[in-house]
Coordinates of C-alpha atoms in Angstrom, one line a residue:
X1 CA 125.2 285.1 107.5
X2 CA 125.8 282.9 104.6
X3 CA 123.6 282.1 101.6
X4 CA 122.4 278.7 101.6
X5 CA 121.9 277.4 97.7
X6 CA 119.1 274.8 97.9
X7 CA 118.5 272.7 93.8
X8 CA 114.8 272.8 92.7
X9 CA 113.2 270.7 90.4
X10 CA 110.5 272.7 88.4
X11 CA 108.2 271.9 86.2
X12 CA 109.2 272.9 82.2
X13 CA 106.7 275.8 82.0
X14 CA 108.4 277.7 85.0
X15 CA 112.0 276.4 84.0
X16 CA 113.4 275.9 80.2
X17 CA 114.6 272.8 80.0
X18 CA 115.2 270.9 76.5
X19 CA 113.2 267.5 75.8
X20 CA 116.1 265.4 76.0
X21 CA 116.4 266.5 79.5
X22 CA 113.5 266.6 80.7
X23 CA 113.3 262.8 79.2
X24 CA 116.2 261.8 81.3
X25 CA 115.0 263.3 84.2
X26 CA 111.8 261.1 83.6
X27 CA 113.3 258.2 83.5
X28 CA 115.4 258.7 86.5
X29 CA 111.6 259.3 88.2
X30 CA 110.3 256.1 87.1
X31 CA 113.3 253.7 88.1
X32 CA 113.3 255.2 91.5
X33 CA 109.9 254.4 91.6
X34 CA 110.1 251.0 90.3
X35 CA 113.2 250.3 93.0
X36 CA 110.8 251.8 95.8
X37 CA 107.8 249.5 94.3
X38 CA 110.4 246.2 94.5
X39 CA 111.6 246.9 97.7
X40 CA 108.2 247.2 99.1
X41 CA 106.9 244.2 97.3
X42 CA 109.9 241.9 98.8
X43 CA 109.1 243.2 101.8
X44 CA 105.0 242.2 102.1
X45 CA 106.4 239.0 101.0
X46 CA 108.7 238.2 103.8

């Protein structure tokens, strides 16, 4: 049987991760939810 290797997201208290990261990943958060928000906002208007 072969291992499958699955990448988690985890909050910094149960994984180390520096500031800057943690920033970055952040920011990745909020433009994917700013493109989700736009896409759903063109959409009511149509």
């Amino acid at each position: 049987m072969e291992d499958i290797t699955t990448v988690m997201l985890c909050k910094p208290e149960h994984l180390p991760l520096t500031s800057m990261t943690w920033e970055k990943l952040e920011k990745m958060q909020r433009a994917a939810q700013d493109t989700i928000y736009q896409q759903e906002m063109a959409e009511k208007e149509q």
